[in-house]
Amino acid sequence: QKEVEQDPGPLSVPEGAIVSLNCTYSNSAFQYFMWYRQYSRKGPELLMYTYSSGNKEDGRFTAQVDKSSKYISLFIRDSQPSDSATYLCAMRVTSGTYKYIFGTGTRLKVLA
Amino acid sequence: DAGITQSPRHKVTETGTPVTLRCHQTENHRYMYWYRQDPGHGLRLIHYSYGVKDTDKGEVSDGYSVSRSKTEDFLLTLESATSSQTSVYFCAISETGANTDTQYFGPGTRLTVL
């Protein structure tokens, strides 16, 4: 079993829809949680970063962490065709190492 | 964009030849990483560095070595390339602190081993 699981998609939604992307994990020591967006043939770019539990909002993006369920989510409101990309979750433990564990990524297509 | 460059951007080589990929940063970040990205596997850590001459293995380190003699440069070497090492390789840098934990990625190197 992988430490971080992510549905690969593809996920297709109409423009303007609310998108929910999710990751589950097995290591309860993870404390830092991140979401990256990756366009085709480009490097990943950081979208959101959350420490421990709770919500964080940035414009149309909201990241949620539920440590009791070992589940993190990224919500995209009013989705746009420009949001079409692969979204990767990543996480790491608090101390002793600075290794990040990534999900496999979910491919999102927003249809105009 | 974070100042990270990778060279070469594309490379085709033959099985058994040595290959070195270079990552260069202008951000003076302490941590540097090499990942490979393959369909169905996502990003997997090969090696990372937490300072000059300080490196550690990741989950897929077999067949790879790294060196960091300067803060700004992190080299990844495939001692004897194999077809299974055909992949896209990403370098990343990060700087952690009390209120930040961010990792920035380079543009990637597409390596094909024939």
Short mmCIF file of C-alpha atoms in Angstrom, two decimals:
data_model
loop_
_atom_site.label_atom_id
_atom_site.label_comp_id
_atom_site.label_asym_id
_atom_site.label_seq_id
_atom_site.Cartn_x
_atom_site.Cartn_y
_atom_site.Cartn_z
CA GLN A 1 0.00 0.00 0.00
CA LYS A 2 1.31 3.43 -0.94
CA GLU A 3 1.72 6.01 1.79
CA VAL A 4 -0.29 8.51 -0.24
CA GLU A 5 -3.19 7.54 -2.49
CA GLN A 6 -4.72 9.78 -5.14
CA ASP A 7 -7.29 8.98 -7.81
CA PRO A 8 -5.55 9.46 -11.17
CA GLY A 9 -8.69 10.60 -13.00
CA PRO A 10 -9.15 12.03 -15.54
CA LEU A 11 -11.83 14.18 -14.00
CA SER A 12 -13.89 16.18 -16.51
CA VAL A 13 -16.13 19.03 -15.37
CA PRO A 14 -17.95 21.89 -17.11
CA GLU A 15 -16.66 25.42 -16.75
CA GLY A 16 -17.91 27.07 -13.55
CA ALA A 17 -18.24 23.82 -11.61
CA ILE A 18 -16.84 23.24 -8.14
CA VAL A 19 -14.05 20.69 -8.27
CA SER A 20 -13.06 18.45 -5.38
CA LEU A 21 -9.70 16.71 -5.45
CA ASN A 22 -8.66 14.34 -2.70
CA CYS A 23 -5.80 12.36 -1.23
CA THR A 24 -5.70 9.79 1.53
CA TYR A 25 -2.62 8.84 3.49
CA SER A 26 -1.54 6.22 5.96
CA ASN A 27 1.28 7.86 7.95
CA SER A 28 -0.17 9.68 10.95
CA ALA A 29 3.14 11.54 11.38
CA PHE A 30 2.51 13.71 8.32
CA GLN A 31 2.05 17.31 9.42
CA TYR A 32 2.73 19.39 6.32
CA PHE A 33 0.36 19.12 3.37
CA MET A 34 0.71 20.69 -0.03
CA TRP A 35 -1.07 20.86 -3.35
CA TYR A 36 0.75 21.37 -6.62
CA ARG A 37 -0.53 22.10 -10.11
CA GLN A 38 1.34 20.73 -13.09
CA TYR A 39 0.65 21.72 -16.67
CA SER A 40 1.64 19.36 -19.44
CA ARG A 41 5.41 19.17 -19.95
CA LYS A 42 6.07 21.65 -17.13
CA GLY A 43 7.36 21.37 -13.58
CA PRO A 44 4.90 21.31 -10.66
CA GLU A 45 4.05 24.65 -9.08
CA LEU A 46 2.95 25.08 -5.47
CA LEU A 47 -0.71 26.08 -5.04
CA MET A 48 -1.46 25.66 -1.36
CA TYR A 49 0.37 24.72 1.81
CA THR A 50 -1.24 23.75 5.12
CA TYR A 51 0.27 22.83 8.42
CA SER A 52 -1.58 20.23 10.54
CA SER A 53 -5.39 20.33 10.40
CA GLY A 54 -7.87 22.90 9.23
CA ASN A 55 -8.76 24.91 6.18
CA LYS A 56 -6.89 27.42 4.11
CA GLU A 57 -8.34 29.60 1.38
CA ASP A 58 -6.62 31.46 -1.44
CA GLY A 59 -8.87 32.99 -4.05
CA ARG A 60 -10.82 30.24 -5.77
CA PHE A 61 -8.83 27.51 -4.01
CA THR A 62 -9.52 25.97 -0.60
CA ALA A 63 -7.38 23.30 1.02
CA GLN A 64 -8.75 21.13 3.82
CA VAL A 65 -6.94 18.70 6.09
CA ASP A 66 -8.76 16.12 8.21
CA LYS A 67 -6.06 14.36 10.20
CA SER A 68 -8.54 12.14 12.05
CA SER A 69 -9.56 10.61 8.73
CA LYS A 70 -6.12 10.97 7.11
CA TYR A 71 -7.75 12.79 4.24
CA ILE A 72 -6.93 16.03 2.46
CA SER A 73 -8.91 17.91 -0.15
CA LEU A 74 -8.49 20.74 -2.61
CA PHE A 75 -11.59 22.58 -3.77
CA ILE A 76 -11.62 24.78 -6.85
CA ARG A 77 -14.58 27.15 -7.17
CA ASP A 78 -15.78 28.59 -10.47
CA SER A 79 -13.43 26.31 -12.38
CA GLN A 80 -11.93 27.65 -15.60
CA PRO A 81 -10.46 25.91 -18.67
CA SER A 82 -7.09 27.30 -17.53
CA ASP A 83 -7.40 25.08 -14.44
CA SER A 84 -7.01 22.03 -16.68
CA ALA A 85 -3.87 20.37 -15.37
CA THR A 86 -2.66 17.56 -13.15
CA TYR A 87 -2.98 18.22 -9.43
CA LEU A 88 -0.57 16.54 -7.05
CA CYS A 89 -0.81 16.32 -3.30
CA ALA A 90 2.35 16.10 -1.22
CA MET A 91 3.11 15.76 2.45
CA ARG A 92 5.93 15.34 4.91
CA VAL A 93 6.52 14.61 8.57
CA THR A 94 7.40 17.30 11.09
CA SER A 95 10.96 16.58 11.97
CA GLY A 96 13.99 14.45 11.29
CA THR A 97 13.62 14.50 7.55
CA TYR A 98 12.75 16.86 4.75
CA LYS A 99 11.52 14.21 2.38
CA TYR A 100 8.24 14.86 0.63
CA ILE A 101 5.88 12.07 -0.39
CA PHE A 102 3.74 12.76 -3.44
CA GLY A 103 0.48 11.32 -4.67
CA THR A 104 0.36 10.12 -8.25
CA GLY A 105 -1.69 13.14 -9.35
CA THR A 106 -5.24 13.68 -10.62
CA ARG A 107 -5.71 14.90 -14.17
CA LEU A 108 -8.42 17.56 -14.38
CA LYS A 109 -10.14 18.78 -17.54
CA VAL A 110 -12.41 21.81 -17.37
CA LEU A 111 -14.60 21.96 -20.45
CA ALA A 112 -15.55 25.35 -21.91
CA ASP B 1 9.55 31.96 -10.71
CA ALA B 2 12.17 30.51 -8.45
CA GLY B 3 15.61 30.60 -10.00
CA ILE B 4 16.11 26.95 -10.87
CA THR B 5 17.61 25.72 -14.11
CA GLN B 6 18.24 22.20 -15.28
CA SER B 7 20.61 21.04 -17.98
CA PRO B 8 20.33 19.45 -20.39
CA ARG B 9 16.59 19.78 -21.00
CA HIS B 10 16.50 16.79 -23.30
CA LYS B 11 18.93 13.92 -23.70
CA VAL B 12 18.98 10.68 -25.64
CA THR B 13 21.63 8.18 -24.68
CA GLU B 14 22.44 4.51 -25.03
CA THR B 15 22.28 1.76 -22.46
CA GLY B 16 25.47 1.46 -20.45
CA THR B 17 26.67 5.05 -20.87
CA PRO B 18 27.12 7.41 -17.91
CA VAL B 19 24.86 10.44 -17.75
CA THR B 20 25.04 13.53 -15.54
CA LEU B 21 22.17 15.95 -15.05
CA ARG B 22 22.76 19.34 -13.52
CA CYS B 23 20.53 21.47 -11.33
CA HIS B 24 21.48 25.06 -10.60
CA GLN B 25 19.71 27.46 -8.23
CA THR B 26 20.12 31.16 -7.56
CA GLU B 27 17.94 31.23 -4.42
CA ASN B 28 20.55 30.05 -1.91
CA HIS B 29 18.09 27.46 -0.56
CA ARG B 30 19.47 24.81 1.73
CA TYR B 31 17.58 21.78 0.43
CA MET B 32 17.79 20.36 -3.08
CA TYR B 33 16.04 17.32 -4.49
CA TRP B 34 16.04 15.05 -7.51
CA TYR B 35 12.80 13.34 -8.50
CA ARG B 36 11.76 11.22 -11.41
CA GLN B 37 8.24 11.28 -12.78
CA ASP B 38 6.70 8.32 -14.58
CA PRO B 39 3.11 7.57 -15.62
CA GLY B 40 1.24 5.81 -12.82
CA HIS B 41 3.95 6.55 -10.26
CA GLY B 42 3.86 10.27 -9.85
CA LEU B 43 6.93 12.00 -8.46
CA ARG B 44 9.39 9.73 -6.69
CA LEU B 45 12.36 10.98 -4.73
CA ILE B 46 15.75 9.76 -5.92
CA HIS B 47 18.14 11.67 -3.63
CA TYR B 48 18.10 14.90 -1.73
CA SER B 49 20.65 17.22 -0.16
CA TYR B 50 20.37 19.16 3.07
CA GLY B 51 23.62 21.06 2.67
CA VAL B 52 26.92 21.12 0.84
CA LYS B 53 28.28 17.57 0.76
CA ASP B 54 25.27 16.33 2.78
CA THR B 55 22.98 13.99 0.89
CA ASP B 56 20.50 11.23 1.62
CA LYS B 57 18.74 8.55 -0.38
CA GLY B 58 15.15 8.60 -1.50
CA GLU B 59 12.83 5.74 -2.37
CA VAL B 60 14.32 5.01 -5.84
CA SER B 61 18.04 5.66 -5.39
CA ASP B 62 19.45 2.44 -6.89
CA GLY B 63 21.53 3.19 -9.99
CA TYR B 64 21.85 6.90 -9.15
CA SER B 65 24.44 8.96 -7.32
CA VAL B 66 24.52 12.65 -6.46
CA SER B 67 27.01 15.30 -5.49
CA ARG B 68 26.75 18.79 -4.11
CA SER B 69 30.03 20.68 -3.84
CA LYS B 70 28.43 24.14 -3.87
CA THR B 71 25.16 25.44 -2.47
CA GLU B 72 23.88 26.30 -5.92
CA ASP B 73 24.63 23.08 -7.80
CA PHE B 74 23.24 19.56 -7.36
CA LEU B 75 24.35 16.88 -9.81
CA LEU B 76 22.58 13.60 -10.54
CA THR B 77 24.65 10.84 -12.16
CA LEU B 78 23.45 7.65 -13.75
CA GLU B 79 26.58 5.54 -13.60
CA SER B 80 25.46 3.13 -16.34
CA ALA B 81 22.14 4.13 -17.85
CA THR B 82 19.43 1.50 -18.35
CA SER B 83 16.17 1.68 -20.28
CA SER B 84 14.26 1.66 -16.97
CA GLN B 85 15.81 5.05 -16.24
CA THR B 86 13.99 6.63 -19.18
CA SER B 87 11.94 9.27 -17.42
CA VAL B 88 11.41 12.95 -16.78
CA TYR B 89 13.73 14.20 -14.05
CA PHE B 90 12.85 17.19 -11.91
CA CYS B 91 15.08 19.12 -9.58
CA ALA B 92 13.50 20.98 -6.67
CA ILE B 93 14.65 23.33 -3.96
CA SER B 94 13.11 24.21 -0.66
CA GLU B 95 13.59 26.36 2.38
CA THR B 96 11.66 25.54 5.51
CA GLY B 97 10.95 27.70 8.47
CA ALA B 98 8.42 28.39 11.19
CA ASN B 99 5.73 29.51 8.77
CA THR B 100 6.72 28.12 5.46
CA ASP B 101 7.29 24.82 3.79
CA THR B 102 7.58 25.31 0.11
CA GLN B 103 9.26 23.40 -2.63
CA TYR B 104 9.96 24.89 -6.05
CA PHE B 105 10.57 22.79 -9.13
CA GLY B 106 12.76 23.22 -12.15
CA PRO B 107 11.51 22.76 -15.72
CA GLY B 108 12.57 19.12 -15.97
CA THR B 109 14.95 17.02 -18.06
CA ARG B 110 13.51 14.47 -20.44
CA LEU B 111 15.91 11.52 -20.62
CA THR B 112 15.57 8.66 -23.07
CA VAL B 113 17.81 5.61 -22.73
CA LEU B 114 17.84 3.44 -25.86
#
